[in-house]
Coordinates of N, CA, C and O in Angstrom, one line a residue:
X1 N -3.1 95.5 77.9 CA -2.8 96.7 77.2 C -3.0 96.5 75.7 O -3.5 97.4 75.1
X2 N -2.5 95.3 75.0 CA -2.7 95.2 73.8 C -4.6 95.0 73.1 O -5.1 95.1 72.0
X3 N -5.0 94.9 74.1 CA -6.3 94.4 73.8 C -6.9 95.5 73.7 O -7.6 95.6 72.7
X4 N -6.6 96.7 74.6 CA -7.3 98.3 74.5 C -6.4 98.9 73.5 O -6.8 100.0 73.2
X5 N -5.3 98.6 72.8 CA -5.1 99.2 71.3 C -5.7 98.5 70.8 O -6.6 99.3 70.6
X6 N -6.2 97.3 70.2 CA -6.8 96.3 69.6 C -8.5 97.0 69.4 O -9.0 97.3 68.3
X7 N -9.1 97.2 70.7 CA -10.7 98.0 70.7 C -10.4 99.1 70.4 O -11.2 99.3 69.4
X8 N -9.9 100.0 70.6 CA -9.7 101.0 70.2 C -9.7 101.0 68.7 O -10.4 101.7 68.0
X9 N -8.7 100.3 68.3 CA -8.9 100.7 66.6 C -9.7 100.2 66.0 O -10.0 100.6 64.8
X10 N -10.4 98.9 66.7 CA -11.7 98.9 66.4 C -12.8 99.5 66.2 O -13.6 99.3 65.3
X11 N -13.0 100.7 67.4 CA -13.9 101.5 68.1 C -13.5 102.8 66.6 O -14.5 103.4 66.2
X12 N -12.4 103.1 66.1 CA -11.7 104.0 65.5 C -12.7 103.6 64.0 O -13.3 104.4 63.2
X13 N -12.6 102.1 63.9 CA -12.9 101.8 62.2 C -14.6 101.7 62.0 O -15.1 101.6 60.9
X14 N -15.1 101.6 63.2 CA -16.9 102.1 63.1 C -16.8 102.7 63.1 O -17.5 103.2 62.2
X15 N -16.0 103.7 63.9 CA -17.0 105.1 64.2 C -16.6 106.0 62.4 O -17.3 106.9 61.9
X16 N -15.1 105.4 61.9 CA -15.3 106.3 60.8 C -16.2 105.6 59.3 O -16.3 106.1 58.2
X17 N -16.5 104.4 59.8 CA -17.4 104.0 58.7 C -18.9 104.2 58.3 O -19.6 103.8 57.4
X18 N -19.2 105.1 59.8 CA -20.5 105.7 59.9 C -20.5 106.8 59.4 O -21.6 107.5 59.5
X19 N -19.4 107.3 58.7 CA -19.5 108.9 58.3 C -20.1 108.6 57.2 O -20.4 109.7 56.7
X20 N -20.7 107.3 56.2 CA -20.8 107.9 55.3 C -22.5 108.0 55.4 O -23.1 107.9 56.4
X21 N -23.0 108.2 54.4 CA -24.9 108.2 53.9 C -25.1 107.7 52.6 O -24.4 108.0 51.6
X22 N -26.1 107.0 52.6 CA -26.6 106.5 52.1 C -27.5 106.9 51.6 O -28.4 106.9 52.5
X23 N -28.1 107.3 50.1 CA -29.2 108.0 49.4 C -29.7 107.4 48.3 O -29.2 106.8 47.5
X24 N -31.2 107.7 48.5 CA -32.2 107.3 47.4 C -32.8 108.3 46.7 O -32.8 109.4 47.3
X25 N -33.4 108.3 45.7 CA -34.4 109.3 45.0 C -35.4 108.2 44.4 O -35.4 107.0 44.4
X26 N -36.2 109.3 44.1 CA -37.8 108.7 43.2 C -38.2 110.0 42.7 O -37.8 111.1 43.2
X27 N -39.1 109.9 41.5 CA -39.3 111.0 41.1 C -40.6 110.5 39.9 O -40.9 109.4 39.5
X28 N -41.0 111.7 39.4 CA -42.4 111.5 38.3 C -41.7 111.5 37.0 O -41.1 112.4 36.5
X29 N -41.7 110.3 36.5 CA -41.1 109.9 35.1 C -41.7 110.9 33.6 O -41.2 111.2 32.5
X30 N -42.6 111.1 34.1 CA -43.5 112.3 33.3 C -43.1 113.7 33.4 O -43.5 114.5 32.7
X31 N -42.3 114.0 34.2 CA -41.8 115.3 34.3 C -40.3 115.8 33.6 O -39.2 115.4 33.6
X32 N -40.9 117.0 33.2 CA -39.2 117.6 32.2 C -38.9 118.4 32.9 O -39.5 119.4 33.0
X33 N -37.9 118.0 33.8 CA -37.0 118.9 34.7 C -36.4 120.1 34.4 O -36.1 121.1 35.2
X34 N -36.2 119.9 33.2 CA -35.1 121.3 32.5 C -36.4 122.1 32.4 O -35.9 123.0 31.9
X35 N -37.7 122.4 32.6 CA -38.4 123.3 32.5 C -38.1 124.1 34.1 O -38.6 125.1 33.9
X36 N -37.7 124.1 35.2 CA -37.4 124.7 36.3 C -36.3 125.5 36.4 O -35.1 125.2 36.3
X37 N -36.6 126.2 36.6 CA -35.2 127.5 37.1 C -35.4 127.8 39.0 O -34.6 127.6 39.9
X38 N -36.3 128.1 39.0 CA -36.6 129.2 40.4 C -37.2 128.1 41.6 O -37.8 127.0 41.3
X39 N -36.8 128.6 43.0 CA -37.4 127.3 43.8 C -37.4 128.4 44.9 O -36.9 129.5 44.9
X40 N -38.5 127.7 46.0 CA -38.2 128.7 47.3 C -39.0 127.1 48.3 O -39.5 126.0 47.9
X41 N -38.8 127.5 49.5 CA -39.1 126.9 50.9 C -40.4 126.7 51.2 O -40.9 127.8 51.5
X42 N -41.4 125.8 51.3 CA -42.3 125.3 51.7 C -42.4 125.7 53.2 O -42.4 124.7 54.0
X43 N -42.5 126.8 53.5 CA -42.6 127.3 55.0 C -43.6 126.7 55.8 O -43.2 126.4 56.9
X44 N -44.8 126.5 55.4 CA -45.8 125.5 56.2 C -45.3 124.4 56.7 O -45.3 124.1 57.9
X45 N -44.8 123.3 55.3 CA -44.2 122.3 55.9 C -43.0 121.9 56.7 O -42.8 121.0 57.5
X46 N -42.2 122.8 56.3 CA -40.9 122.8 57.1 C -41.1 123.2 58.6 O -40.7 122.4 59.4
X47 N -41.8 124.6 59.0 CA -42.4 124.8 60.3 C -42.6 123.1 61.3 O -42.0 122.9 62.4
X48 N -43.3 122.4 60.6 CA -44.1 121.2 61.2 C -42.9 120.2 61.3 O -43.2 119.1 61.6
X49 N -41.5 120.5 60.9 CA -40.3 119.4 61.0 C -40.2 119.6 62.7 O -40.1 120.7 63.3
X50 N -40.2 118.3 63.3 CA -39.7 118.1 64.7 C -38.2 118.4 64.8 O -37.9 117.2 64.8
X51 N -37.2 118.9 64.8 CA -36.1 118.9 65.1 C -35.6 120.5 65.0 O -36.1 121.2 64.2
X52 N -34.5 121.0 66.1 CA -34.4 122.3 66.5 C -34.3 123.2 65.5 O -34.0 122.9 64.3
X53 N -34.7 124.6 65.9 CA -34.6 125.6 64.4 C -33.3 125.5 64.0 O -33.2 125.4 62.8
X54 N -31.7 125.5 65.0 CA -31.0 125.9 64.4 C -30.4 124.3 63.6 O -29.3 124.5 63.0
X55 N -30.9 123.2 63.6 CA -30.9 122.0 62.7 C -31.6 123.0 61.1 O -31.2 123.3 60.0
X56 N -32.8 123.2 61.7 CA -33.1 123.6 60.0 C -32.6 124.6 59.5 O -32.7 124.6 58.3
X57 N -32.1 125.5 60.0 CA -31.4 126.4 59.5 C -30.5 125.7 58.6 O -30.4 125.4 57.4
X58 N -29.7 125.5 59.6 CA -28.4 124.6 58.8 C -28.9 123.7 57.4 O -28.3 123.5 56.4
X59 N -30.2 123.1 57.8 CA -30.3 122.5 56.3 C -30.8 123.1 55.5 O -30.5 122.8 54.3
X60 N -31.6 124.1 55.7 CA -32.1 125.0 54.4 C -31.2 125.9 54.4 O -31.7 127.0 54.4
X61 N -29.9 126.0 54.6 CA -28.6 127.1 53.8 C -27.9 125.8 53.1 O -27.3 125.9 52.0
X62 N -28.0 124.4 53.8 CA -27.3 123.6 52.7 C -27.7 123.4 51.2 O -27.0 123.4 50.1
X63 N -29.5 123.2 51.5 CA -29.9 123.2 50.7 C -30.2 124.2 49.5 O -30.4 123.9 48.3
X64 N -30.2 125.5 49.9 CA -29.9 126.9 48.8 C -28.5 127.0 48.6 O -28.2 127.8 47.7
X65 N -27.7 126.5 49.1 CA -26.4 126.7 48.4 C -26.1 125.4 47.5 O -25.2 125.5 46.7
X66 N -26.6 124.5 47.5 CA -26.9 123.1 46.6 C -27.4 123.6 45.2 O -26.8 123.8 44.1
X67 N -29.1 124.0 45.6 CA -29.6 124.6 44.5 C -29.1 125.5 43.8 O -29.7 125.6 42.7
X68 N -28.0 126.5 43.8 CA -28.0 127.5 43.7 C -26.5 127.3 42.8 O -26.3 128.1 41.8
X69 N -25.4 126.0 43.2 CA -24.5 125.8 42.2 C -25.5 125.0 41.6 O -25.4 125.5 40.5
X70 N -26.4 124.3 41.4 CA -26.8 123.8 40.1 C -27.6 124.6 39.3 O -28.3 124.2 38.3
X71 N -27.7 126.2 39.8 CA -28.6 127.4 38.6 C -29.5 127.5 39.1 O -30.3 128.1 38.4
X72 N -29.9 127.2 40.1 CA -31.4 127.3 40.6 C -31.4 129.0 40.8 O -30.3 129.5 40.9
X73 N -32.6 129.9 40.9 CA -32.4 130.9 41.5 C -33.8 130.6 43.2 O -34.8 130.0 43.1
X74 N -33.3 131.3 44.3 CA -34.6 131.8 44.8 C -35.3 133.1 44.4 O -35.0 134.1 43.9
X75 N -36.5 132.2 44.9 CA -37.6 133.0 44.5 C -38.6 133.4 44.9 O -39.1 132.3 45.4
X76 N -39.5 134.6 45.2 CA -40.7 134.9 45.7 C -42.0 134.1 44.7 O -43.0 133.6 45.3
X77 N -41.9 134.1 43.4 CA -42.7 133.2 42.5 C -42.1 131.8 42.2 O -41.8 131.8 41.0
X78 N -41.8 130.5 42.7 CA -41.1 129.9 42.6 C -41.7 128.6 41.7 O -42.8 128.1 41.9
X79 N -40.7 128.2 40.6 CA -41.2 127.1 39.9 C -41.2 125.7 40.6 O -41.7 124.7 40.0
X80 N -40.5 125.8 42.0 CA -40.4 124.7 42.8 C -40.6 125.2 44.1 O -40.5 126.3 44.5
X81 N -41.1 123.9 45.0 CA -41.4 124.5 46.5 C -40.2 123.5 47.1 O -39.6 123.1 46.1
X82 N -39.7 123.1 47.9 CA -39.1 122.4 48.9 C -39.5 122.0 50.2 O -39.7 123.0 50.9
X83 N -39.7 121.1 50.5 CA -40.3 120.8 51.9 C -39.3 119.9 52.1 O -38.8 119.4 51.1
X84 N -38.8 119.6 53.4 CA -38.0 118.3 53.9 C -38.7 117.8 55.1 O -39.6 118.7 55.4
X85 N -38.8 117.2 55.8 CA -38.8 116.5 57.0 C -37.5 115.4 57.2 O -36.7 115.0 56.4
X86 N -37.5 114.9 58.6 CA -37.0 113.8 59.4 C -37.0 112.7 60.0 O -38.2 112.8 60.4
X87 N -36.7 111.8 60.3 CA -37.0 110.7 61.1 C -35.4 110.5 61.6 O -34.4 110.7 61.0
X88 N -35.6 110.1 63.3 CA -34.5 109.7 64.5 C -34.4 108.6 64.9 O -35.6 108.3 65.1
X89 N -33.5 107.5 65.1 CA -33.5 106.8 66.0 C -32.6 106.0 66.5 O -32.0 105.2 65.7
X90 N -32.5 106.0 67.8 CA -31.2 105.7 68.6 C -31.0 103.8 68.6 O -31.7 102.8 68.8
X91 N -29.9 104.0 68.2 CA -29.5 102.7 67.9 C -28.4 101.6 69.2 O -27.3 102.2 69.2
X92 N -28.3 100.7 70.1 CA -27.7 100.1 71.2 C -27.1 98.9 70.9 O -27.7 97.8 70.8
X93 N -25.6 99.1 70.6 CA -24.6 97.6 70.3 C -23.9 97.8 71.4 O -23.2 98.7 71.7
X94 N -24.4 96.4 72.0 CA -23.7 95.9 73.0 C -22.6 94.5 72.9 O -22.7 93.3 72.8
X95 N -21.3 95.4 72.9 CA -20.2 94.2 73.1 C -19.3 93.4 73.9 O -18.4 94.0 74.4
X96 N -19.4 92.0 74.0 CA -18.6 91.4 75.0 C -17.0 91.3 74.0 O -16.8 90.9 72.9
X97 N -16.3 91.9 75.2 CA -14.7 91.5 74.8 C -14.0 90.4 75.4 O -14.1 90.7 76.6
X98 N -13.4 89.4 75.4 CA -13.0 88.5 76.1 C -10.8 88.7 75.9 O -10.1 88.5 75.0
X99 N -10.8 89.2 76.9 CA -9.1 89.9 77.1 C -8.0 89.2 77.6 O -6.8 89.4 77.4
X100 N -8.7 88.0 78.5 CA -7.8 87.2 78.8 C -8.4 85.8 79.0 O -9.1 85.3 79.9
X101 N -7.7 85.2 77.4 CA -7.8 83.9 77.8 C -6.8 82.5 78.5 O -5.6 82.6 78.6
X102 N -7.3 81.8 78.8 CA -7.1 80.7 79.9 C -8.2 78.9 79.9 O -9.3 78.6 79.5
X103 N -7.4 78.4 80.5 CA -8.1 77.1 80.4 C -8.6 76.5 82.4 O -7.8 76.5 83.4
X104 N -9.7 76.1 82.3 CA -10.0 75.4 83.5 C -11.2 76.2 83.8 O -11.7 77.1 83.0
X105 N -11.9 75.7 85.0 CA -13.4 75.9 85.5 C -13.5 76.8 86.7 O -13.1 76.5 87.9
X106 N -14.2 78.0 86.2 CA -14.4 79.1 86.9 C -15.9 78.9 87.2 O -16.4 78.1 86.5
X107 N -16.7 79.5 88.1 CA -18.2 79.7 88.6 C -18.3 80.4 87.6 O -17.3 81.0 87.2
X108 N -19.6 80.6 86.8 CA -20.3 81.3 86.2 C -19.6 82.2 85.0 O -20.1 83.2 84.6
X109 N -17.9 81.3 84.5 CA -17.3 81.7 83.5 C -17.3 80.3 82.4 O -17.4 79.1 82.8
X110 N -17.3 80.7 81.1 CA -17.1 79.5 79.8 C -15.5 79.0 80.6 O -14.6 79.7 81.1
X111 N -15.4 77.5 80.5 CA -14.0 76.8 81.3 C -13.0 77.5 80.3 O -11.9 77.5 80.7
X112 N -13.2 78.2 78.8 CA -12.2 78.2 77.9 C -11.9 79.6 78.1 O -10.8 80.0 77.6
X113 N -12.4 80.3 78.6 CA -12.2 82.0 78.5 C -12.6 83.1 79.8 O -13.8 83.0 80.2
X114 N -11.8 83.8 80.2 CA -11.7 84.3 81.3 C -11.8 85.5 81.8 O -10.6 85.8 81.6
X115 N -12.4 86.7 82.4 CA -12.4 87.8 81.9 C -13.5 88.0 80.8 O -14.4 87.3 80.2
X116 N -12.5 89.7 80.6 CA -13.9 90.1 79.7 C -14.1 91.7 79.8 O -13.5 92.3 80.7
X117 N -15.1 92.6 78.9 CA -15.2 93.7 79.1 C -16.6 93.7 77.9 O -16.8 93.2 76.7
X118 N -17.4 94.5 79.1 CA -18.5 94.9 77.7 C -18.3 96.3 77.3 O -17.7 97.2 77.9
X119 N -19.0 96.5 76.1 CA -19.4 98.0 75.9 C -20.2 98.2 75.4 O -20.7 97.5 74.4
X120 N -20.8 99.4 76.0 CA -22.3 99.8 74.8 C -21.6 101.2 74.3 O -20.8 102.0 74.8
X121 N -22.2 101.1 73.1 CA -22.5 101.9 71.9 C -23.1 102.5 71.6 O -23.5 102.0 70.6
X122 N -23.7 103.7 71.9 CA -25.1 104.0 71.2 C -25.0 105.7 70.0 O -24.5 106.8 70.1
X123 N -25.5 105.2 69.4 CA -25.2 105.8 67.8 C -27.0 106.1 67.5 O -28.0 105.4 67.6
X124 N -26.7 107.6 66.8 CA -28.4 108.0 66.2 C -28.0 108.0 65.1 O -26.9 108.4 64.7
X125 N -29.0 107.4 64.4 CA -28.9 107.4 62.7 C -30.4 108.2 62.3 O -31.5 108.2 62.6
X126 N -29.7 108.8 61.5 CA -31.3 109.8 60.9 C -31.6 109.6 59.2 O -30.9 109.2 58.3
X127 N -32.7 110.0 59.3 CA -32.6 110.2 57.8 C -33.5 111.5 57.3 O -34.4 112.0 58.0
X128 N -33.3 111.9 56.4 CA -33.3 113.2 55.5 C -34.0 112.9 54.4 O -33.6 112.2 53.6
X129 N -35.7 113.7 54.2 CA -35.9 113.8 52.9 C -35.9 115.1 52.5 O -35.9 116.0 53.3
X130 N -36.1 115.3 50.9 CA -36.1 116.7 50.5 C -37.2 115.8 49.4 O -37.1 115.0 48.5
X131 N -38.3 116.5 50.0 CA -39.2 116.9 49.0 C -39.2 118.0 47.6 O -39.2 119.1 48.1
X132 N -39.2 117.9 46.0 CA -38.8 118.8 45.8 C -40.9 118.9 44.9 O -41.6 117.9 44.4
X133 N -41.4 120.4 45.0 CA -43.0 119.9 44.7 C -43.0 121.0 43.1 O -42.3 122.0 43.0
X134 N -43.8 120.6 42.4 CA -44.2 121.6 41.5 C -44.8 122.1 42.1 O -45.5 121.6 42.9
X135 N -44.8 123.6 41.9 CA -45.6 125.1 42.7 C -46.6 124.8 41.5 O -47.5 124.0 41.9
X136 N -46.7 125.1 40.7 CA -48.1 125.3 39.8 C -49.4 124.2 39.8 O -50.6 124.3 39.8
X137 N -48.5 123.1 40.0 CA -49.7 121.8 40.1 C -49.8 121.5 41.6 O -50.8 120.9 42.0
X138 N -48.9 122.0 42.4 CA -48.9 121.4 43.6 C -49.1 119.8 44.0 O -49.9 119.3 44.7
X139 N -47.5 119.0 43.0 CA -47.7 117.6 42.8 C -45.8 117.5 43.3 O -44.7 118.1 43.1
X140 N -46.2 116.7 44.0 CA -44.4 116.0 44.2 C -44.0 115.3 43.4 O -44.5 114.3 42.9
X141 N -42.6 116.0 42.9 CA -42.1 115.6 41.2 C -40.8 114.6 41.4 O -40.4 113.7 40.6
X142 N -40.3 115.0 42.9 CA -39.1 114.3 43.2 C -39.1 114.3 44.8 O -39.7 115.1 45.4
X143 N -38.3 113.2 45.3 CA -38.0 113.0 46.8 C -37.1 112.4 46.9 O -37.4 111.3 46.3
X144 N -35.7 112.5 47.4 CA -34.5 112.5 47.8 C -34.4 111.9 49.6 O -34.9 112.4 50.6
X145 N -33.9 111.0 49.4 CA -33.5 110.7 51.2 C -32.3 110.0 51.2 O -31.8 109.2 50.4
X146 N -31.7 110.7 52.6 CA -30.4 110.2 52.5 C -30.3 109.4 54.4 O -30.7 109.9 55.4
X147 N -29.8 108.5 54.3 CA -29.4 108.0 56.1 C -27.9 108.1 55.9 O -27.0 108.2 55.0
X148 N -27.8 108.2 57.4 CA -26.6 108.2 58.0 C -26.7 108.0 59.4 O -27.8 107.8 59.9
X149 N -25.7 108.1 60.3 CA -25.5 108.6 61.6 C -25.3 110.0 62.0 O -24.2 110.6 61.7
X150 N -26.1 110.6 62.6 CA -25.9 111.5 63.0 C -25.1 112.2 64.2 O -25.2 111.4 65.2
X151 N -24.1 113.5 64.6 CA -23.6 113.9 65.9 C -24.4 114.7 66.4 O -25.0 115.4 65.7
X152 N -24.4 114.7 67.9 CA -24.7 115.4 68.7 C -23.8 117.0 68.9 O -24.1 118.0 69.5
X153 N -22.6 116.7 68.1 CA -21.6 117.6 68.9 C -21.4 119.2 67.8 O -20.8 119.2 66.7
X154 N -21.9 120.3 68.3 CA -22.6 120.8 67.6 C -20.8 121.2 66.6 O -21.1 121.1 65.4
X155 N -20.2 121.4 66.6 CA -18.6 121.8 65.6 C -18.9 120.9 64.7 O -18.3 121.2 63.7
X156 N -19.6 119.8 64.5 CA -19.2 118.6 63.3 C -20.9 118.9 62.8 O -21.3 118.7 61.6
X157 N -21.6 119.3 63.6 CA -23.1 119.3 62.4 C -23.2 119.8 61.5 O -24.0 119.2 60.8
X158 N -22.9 120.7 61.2 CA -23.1 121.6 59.9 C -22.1 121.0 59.0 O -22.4 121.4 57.8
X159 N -21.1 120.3 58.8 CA -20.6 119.8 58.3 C -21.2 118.3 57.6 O -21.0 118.0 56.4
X160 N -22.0 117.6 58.7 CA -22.6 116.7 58.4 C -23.6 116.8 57.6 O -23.6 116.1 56.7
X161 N -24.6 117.7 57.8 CA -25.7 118.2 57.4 C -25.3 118.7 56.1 O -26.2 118.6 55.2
X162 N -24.2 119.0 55.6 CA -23.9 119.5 54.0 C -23.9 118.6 53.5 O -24.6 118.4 52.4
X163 N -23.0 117.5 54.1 CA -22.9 116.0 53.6 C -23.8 115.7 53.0 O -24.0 115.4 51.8
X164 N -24.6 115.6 54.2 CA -26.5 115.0 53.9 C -26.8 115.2 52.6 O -26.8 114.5 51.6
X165 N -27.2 116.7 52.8 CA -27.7 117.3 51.9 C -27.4 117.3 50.2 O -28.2 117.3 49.2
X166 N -25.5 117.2 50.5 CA -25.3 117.7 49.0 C -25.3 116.1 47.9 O -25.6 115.8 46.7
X167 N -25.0 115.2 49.3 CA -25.4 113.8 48.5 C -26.9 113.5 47.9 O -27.2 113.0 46.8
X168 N -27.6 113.9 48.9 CA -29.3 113.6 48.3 C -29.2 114.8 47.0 O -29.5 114.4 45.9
X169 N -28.9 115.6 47.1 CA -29.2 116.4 46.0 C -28.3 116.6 44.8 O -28.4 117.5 43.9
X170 N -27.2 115.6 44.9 CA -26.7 114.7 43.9 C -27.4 114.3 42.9 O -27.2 114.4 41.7
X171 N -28.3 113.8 43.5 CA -29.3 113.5 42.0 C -30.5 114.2 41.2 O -31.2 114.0 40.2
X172 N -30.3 114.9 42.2 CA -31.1 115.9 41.5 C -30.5 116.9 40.7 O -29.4 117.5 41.0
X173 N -31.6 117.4 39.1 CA -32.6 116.8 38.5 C -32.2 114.8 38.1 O -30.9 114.6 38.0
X174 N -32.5 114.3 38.0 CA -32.3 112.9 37.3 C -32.2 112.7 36.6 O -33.0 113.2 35.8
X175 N -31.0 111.9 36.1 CA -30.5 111.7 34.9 C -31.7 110.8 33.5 O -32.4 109.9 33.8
X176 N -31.6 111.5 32.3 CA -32.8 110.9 31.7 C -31.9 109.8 31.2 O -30.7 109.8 31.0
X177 N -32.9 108.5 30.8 CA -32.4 107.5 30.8 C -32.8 106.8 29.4 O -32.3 105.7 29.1

């Protein structure tokens, strides 16, 4: 019994250390950001993202309500386009637990350890970029990606997906340096 509170709060302290994400940016050192007000959705490219509509939904409302506390306006003429895409993939930790130990020689057990319990784990981690493009030059000025683990369980996505989102776009514009 003490060994299953023992995994368990084990099982408790990954699974909440996966909540967080992890983000990068890059961007054109040549570019004055403070010239941008207006942005709108790269509809071609976002169409071509593999992952369900109501996933992009959820990310392009995270993402206009991001833009939109930082002054951004949308726009039909936009001084910015937005494109994002995705990448998935399923991750498998397999753990041996050993629950009861003991001494002496068992068939096909270590003589020092007895018992035992495996588990698999399997956890999707994704990652998120947000392309942000100049509309006039049609040049990528900045790109934002964030990883994390992602849920399946649809009450916690939209929540995660803000996460995503509002961290990658934390750094946007970039700080001049």
């Amino acid at each position: 019994m003490k060994a299953i509170k023992i995994i368990s709060l084990f099982m408790l302290l990954i699974l909440s250390s996966c909540s967080s994400v992890t983000v990068n940016s890059d961007y054109d050192k040549n570019t004055d950001f403070s010239r941008y007000k207006t942005f709108a959705f790269q509809k071609n490219g976002i169409d071509k993202v593999e992952i369900s509509d109501l996933d992009k939904k959820r990310i392009l409302r995270a993402i206009d309500s991001e833009m939109t506390k930082k002054g951004f306006a949308k726009s039909e003429t936009p001084d910015l386009l937005i494109n994002i895409f995705t990448k998935e993939r399923e991750q498998v930790d397999i753990n041996q637990y050993n629950s009861n130990w003991g001494y002496g020689w068992r068939w096909g057990w270590d003589p020092f350890m007895w018992g035992g319990q495996t588990t698999v784990i399997k956890t999707t981690e994704g990652t998120l970029f947000i392309d942000i493009i100049d509309e006039a030059k049609k040049e990528l000025i900045w790109q934002g990606e964030g990883n994390g683990y992602l849920t399946k369980r649809t009450e916690e996505k939209e929540a995660r997906i803000n996460e995503f989102v509002a961290k990658i776009l934390a750094q946007y514009p970039p700080e001049k340096k």
